[in-house]
mmCIF file with all atom_site columns, C-alpha atoms in Angstrom:
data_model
loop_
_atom_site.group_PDB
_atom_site.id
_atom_site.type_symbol
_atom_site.label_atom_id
_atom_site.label_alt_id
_atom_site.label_comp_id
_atom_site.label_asym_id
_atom_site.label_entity_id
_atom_site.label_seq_id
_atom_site.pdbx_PDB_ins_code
_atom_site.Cartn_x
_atom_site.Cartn_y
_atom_site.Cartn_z
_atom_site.occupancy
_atom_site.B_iso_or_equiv
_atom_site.pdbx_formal_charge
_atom_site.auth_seq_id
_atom_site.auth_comp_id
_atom_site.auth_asym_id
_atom_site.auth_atom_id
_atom_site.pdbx_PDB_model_num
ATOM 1  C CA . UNK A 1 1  ? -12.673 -25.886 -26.539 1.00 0.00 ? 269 UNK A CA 1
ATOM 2  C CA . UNK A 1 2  ? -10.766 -23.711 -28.299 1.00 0.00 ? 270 UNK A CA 1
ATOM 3  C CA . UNK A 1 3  ? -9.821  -20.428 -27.022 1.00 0.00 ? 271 UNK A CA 1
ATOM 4  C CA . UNK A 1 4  ? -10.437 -18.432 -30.121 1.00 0.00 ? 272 UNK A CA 1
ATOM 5  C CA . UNK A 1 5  ? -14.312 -19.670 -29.976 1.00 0.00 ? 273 UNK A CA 1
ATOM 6  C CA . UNK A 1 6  ? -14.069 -18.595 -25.937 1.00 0.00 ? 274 UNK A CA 1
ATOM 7  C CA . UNK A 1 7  ? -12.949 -14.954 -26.969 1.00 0.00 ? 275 UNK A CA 1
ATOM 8  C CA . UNK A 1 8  ? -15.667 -14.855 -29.394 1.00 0.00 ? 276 UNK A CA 1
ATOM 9  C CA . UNK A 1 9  ? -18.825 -15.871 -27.029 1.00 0.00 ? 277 UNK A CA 1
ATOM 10 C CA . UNK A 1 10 ? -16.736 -13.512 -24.557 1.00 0.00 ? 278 UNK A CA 1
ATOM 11 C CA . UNK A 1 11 ? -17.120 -10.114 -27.137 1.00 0.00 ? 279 UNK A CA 1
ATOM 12 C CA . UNK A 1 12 ? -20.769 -11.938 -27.536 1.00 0.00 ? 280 UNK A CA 1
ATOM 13 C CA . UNK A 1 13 ? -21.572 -11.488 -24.136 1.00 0.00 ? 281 UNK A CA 1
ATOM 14 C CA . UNK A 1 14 ? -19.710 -8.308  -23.496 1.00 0.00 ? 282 UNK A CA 1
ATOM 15 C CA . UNK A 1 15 ? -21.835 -7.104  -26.557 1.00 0.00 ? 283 UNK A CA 1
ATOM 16 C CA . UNK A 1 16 ? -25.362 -7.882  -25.181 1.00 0.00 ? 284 UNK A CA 1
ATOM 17 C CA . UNK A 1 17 ? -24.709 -6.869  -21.895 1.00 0.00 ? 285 UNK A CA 1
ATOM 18 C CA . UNK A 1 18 ? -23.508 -3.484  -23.414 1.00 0.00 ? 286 UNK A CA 1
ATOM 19 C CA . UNK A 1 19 ? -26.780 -2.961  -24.839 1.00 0.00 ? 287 UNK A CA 1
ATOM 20 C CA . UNK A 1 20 ? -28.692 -4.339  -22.154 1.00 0.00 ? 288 UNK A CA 1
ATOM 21 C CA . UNK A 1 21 ? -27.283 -1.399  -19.915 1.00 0.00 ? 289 UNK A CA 1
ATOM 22 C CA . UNK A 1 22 ? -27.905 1.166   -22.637 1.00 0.00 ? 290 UNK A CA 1
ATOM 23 C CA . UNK A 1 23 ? -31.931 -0.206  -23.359 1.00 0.00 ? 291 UNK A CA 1
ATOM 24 C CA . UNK A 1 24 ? -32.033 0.255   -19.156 1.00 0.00 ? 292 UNK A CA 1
ATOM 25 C CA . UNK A 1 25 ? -30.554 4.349   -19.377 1.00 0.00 ? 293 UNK A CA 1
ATOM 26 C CA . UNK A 1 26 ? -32.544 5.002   -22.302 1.00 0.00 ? 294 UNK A CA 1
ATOM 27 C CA . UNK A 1 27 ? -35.255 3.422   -20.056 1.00 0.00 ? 295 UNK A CA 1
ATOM 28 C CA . UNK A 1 28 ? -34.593 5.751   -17.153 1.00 0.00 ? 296 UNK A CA 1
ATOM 29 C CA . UNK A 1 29 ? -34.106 9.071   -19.169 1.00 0.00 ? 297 UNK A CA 1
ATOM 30 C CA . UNK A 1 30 ? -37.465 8.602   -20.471 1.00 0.00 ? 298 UNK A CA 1
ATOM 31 C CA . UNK A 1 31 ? -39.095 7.412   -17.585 1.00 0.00 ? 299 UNK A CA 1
ATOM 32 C CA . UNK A 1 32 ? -37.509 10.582  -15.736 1.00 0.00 ? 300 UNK A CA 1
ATOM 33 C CA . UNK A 1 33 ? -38.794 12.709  -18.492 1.00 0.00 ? 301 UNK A CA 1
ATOM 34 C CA . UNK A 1 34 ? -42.595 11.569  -19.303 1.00 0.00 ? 302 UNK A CA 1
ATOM 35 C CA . UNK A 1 35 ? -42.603 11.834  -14.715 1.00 0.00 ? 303 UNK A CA 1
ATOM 36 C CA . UNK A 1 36 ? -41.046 15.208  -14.677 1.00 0.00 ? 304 UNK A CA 1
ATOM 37 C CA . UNK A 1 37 ? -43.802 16.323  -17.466 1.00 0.00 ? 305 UNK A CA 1
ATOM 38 C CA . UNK A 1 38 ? -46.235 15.683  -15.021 1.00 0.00 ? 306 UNK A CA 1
ATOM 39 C CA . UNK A 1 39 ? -45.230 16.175  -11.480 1.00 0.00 ? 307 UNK A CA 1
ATOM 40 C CA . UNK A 1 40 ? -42.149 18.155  -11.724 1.00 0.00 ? 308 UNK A CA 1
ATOM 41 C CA . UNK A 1 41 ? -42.219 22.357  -11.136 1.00 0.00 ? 309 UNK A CA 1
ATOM 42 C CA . UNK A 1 42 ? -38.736 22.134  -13.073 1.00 0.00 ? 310 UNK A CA 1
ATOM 43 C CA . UNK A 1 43 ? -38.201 21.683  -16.245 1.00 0.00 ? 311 UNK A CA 1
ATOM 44 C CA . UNK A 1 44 ? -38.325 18.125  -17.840 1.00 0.00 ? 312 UNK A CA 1
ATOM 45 C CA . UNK A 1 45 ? -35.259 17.983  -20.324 1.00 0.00 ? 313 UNK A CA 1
ATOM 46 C CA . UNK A 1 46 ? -32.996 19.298  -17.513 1.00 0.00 ? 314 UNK A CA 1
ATOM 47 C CA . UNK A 1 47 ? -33.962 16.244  -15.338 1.00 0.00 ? 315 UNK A CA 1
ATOM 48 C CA . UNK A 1 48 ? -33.334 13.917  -18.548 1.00 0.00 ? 316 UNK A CA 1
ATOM 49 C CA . UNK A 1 49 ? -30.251 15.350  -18.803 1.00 0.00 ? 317 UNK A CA 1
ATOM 50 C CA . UNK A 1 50 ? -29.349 14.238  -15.078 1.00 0.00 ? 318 UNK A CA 1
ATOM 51 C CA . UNK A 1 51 ? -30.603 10.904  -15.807 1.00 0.00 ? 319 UNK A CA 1
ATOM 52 C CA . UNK A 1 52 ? -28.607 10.463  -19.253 1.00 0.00 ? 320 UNK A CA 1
ATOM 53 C CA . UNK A 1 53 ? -25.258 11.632  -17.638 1.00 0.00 ? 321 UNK A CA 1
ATOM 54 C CA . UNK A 1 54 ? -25.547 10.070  -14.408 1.00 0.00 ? 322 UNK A CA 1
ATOM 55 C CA . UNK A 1 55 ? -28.511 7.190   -14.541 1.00 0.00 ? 323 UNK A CA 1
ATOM 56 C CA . UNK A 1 56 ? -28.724 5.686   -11.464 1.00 0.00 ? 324 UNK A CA 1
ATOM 57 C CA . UNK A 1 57 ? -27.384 8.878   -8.935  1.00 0.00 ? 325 UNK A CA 1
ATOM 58 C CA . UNK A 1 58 ? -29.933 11.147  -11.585 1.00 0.00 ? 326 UNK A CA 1
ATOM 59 C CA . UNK A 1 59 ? -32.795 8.996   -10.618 1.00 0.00 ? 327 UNK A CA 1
ATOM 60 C CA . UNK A 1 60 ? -31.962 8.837   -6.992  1.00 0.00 ? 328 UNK A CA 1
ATOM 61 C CA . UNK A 1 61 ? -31.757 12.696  -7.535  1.00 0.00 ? 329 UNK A CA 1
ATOM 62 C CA . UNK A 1 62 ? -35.167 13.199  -9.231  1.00 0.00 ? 330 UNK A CA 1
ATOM 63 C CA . UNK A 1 63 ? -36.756 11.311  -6.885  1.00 0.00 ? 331 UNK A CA 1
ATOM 64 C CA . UNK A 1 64 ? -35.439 13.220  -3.990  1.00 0.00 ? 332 UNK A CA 1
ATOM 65 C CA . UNK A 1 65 ? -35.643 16.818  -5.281  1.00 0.00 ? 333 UNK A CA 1
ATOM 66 C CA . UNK A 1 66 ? -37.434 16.252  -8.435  1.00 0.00 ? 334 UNK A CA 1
ATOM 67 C CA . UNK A 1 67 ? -40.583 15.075  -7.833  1.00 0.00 ? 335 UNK A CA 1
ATOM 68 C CA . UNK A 1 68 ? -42.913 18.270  -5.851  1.00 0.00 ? 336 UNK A CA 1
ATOM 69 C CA . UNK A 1 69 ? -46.507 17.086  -6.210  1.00 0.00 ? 337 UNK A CA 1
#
């Protein structure tokens, strides 16, 4: 096979795993949101925030200090 037609299933697959990981943090941040509406004393958009900079350490977060009832 030729190597140029490697490189190019390589960006292929770099490509859809890129916005595989992005689908699962946009995932998270509104999971974390539409949970924080309902059983969070803090404020919602704060906790999104945590889970858009930081996804998987934000959701470990919300669910130990986040979640109250």
């Amino acid at each position: 096979m030729s190597p140029i037609l490697l490189q190019g299933a390589a960006g292929v697959a770099a490509l859809l795993f890129s916005l595989l990981v992005l689908l699962v943090q946009l995932g998270i941040v509104v999971w974390v949101y539409s949970d924080a509406q309902k059983r969070s004393d803090q404020p919602a958009f704060l906790w999104a925030i945590v889970a858009f900079l930081a996804p998987l350490l934000g959701l470990v977060l919300y669910f130990l200090l986040g979640r109250t009832r």
